[in-house]
């Protein structure tokens, strides 16, 4: 039997499955946000990103690994894309942006599949 919880603000009842769907969607959305951030820097005509740190240092780059390492990402699922990019850099030395964009695209397709199965 699914566990039910009541939202104190609106009185809505959420069962365990709805909460799981919300968590999945949140994770997918966070990871897609990271992938979309660096997607435009991919390829020979990729755009440079200008990142300003808290101490006013400015970095201009189109290197996906540098962009991901410079950003302060705290969401666990989005952080996994950063770790995936680091692993790609260690193993192959290249393809850090591509692997993050590919993972983001796979997550986007999985979200579409979840929507289809929900109907």
Coordinates of C-alpha atoms in Angstrom, one line a residue:
X1 CA 0.0 0.0 0.0
X2 CA 1.4 3.4 -1.0
X3 CA 2.2 5.9 1.8
X4 CA 0.0 9.0 1.7
X5 CA 1.1 12.5 2.9
X6 CA -0.9 15.6 3.1
X7 CA 0.4 19.0 2.0
X8 CA -0.2 21.4 4.8
X9 CA -0.7 24.4 2.6
X10 CA -3.3 23.1 0.2
X11 CA -4.6 19.9 1.8
X12 CA -3.6 17.9 -1.3
X13 CA -2.8 14.3 -0.7
X14 CA 0.3 12.8 -2.4
X15 CA 1.0 9.2 -2.5
X16 CA 4.5 7.7 -2.7
X17 CA 4.4 7.3 -6.5
X18 CA 3.6 11.0 -7.1
X19 CA 6.5 12.0 -4.9
X20 CA 8.8 9.6 -6.8
X21 CA 7.7 11.2 -10.1
X22 CA 8.4 14.6 -8.8
X23 CA 11.9 13.7 -7.6
X24 CA 12.7 12.1 -10.9
X25 CA 11.5 15.1 -12.8
X26 CA 13.5 17.4 -10.6
X27 CA 16.7 15.4 -11.1
X28 CA 16.1 15.3 -14.9
X29 CA 15.4 19.0 -15.0
X30 CA 18.6 19.9 -13.1
X31 CA 20.8 17.7 -15.2
X32 CA 19.2 19.0 -18.4
X33 CA 19.9 22.5 -17.2
X34 CA 23.6 21.7 -16.9
X35 CA 23.7 20.1 -20.3
X36 CA 21.9 23.0 -21.9
X37 CA 24.3 25.4 -20.4
X38 CA 27.3 23.9 -22.1
X39 CA 25.5 22.7 -25.3
X40 CA 26.1 26.0 -27.1
X41 CA 29.9 25.7 -26.5
X42 CA 30.1 22.5 -28.5
X43 CA 31.8 22.2 -31.8
X44 CA 34.0 24.4 -34.0
X45 CA 31.4 27.2 -34.0
X46 CA 30.7 26.9 -30.3
X47 CA 30.2 30.1 -28.3
X48 CA 32.5 31.2 -25.5
X49 CA 31.1 31.5 -22.0
X50 CA 32.0 34.3 -19.7
X51 CA 32.0 33.3 -16.1
X52 CA 32.4 35.7 -13.2
X53 CA 33.4 34.3 -9.9
X54 CA 32.5 35.7 -6.5
X55 CA 35.9 37.4 -6.2
X56 CA 35.3 39.2 -9.5
X57 CA 37.7 37.0 -11.6
X58 CA 36.5 36.6 -15.2
X59 CA 37.0 33.4 -17.2
X60 CA 36.2 33.3 -20.9
X61 CA 36.2 29.8 -22.4
X62 CA 34.4 27.3 -24.6
X63 CA 35.9 24.3 -22.9
X64 CA 33.2 22.2 -21.3
X65 CA 35.4 20.9 -18.5
X66 CA 36.5 24.3 -17.5
X67 CA 32.9 25.6 -17.5
X68 CA 31.6 22.8 -15.4
X69 CA 34.4 22.9 -12.9
X70 CA 34.0 26.7 -12.5
X71 CA 30.2 26.6 -11.9
X72 CA 29.1 26.0 -8.3
X73 CA 26.6 23.2 -8.9
X74 CA 25.0 21.8 -5.7
X75 CA 22.1 19.7 -7.0
X76 CA 23.2 16.0 -6.8
X77 CA 21.9 14.9 -10.2
X78 CA 23.5 17.9 -11.9
X79 CA 26.7 17.3 -10.0
X80 CA 26.7 13.8 -11.5
X81 CA 27.1 15.3 -15.0
X82 CA 30.1 17.3 -13.7
X83 CA 31.6 14.1 -12.4
X84 CA 30.8 12.3 -15.7
X85 CA 32.6 15.1 -17.5
X86 CA 35.6 14.8 -15.2
X87 CA 35.7 11.0 -15.7
X88 CA 35.7 11.5 -19.5
X89 CA 38.6 13.9 -19.2
X90 CA 40.6 11.5 -17.1
X91 CA 39.9 8.5 -19.3
X92 CA 40.1 10.0 -22.8
X93 CA 41.4 13.5 -22.3
X94 CA 38.7 14.9 -24.6
X95 CA 34.9 14.8 -25.1
X96 CA 33.9 16.4 -21.8
X97 CA 31.3 18.6 -23.4
X98 CA 30.0 15.9 -25.7
X99 CA 29.5 13.4 -22.9
X100 CA 27.5 15.9 -20.8
X101 CA 25.4 17.0 -23.8
X102 CA 24.7 13.3 -24.7
X103 CA 23.7 12.5 -21.1
X104 CA 21.4 15.5 -21.1
X105 CA 19.8 14.3 -24.4
X106 CA 19.3 10.8 -23.0
X107 CA 17.6 12.3 -19.9
X108 CA 15.4 14.4 -22.1
X109 CA 14.3 11.3 -24.1
X110 CA 13.7 9.4 -20.8
X111 CA 11.4 12.2 -19.7
X112 CA 9.4 12.0 -22.9
X113 CA 9.1 8.2 -22.4
X114 CA 7.9 8.7 -18.8
X115 CA 5.3 11.1 -20.1
X116 CA 4.1 8.5 -22.6
X117 CA 3.9 5.8 -20.0
X118 CA 2.0 8.0 -17.6
X119 CA -0.9 8.3 -20.1

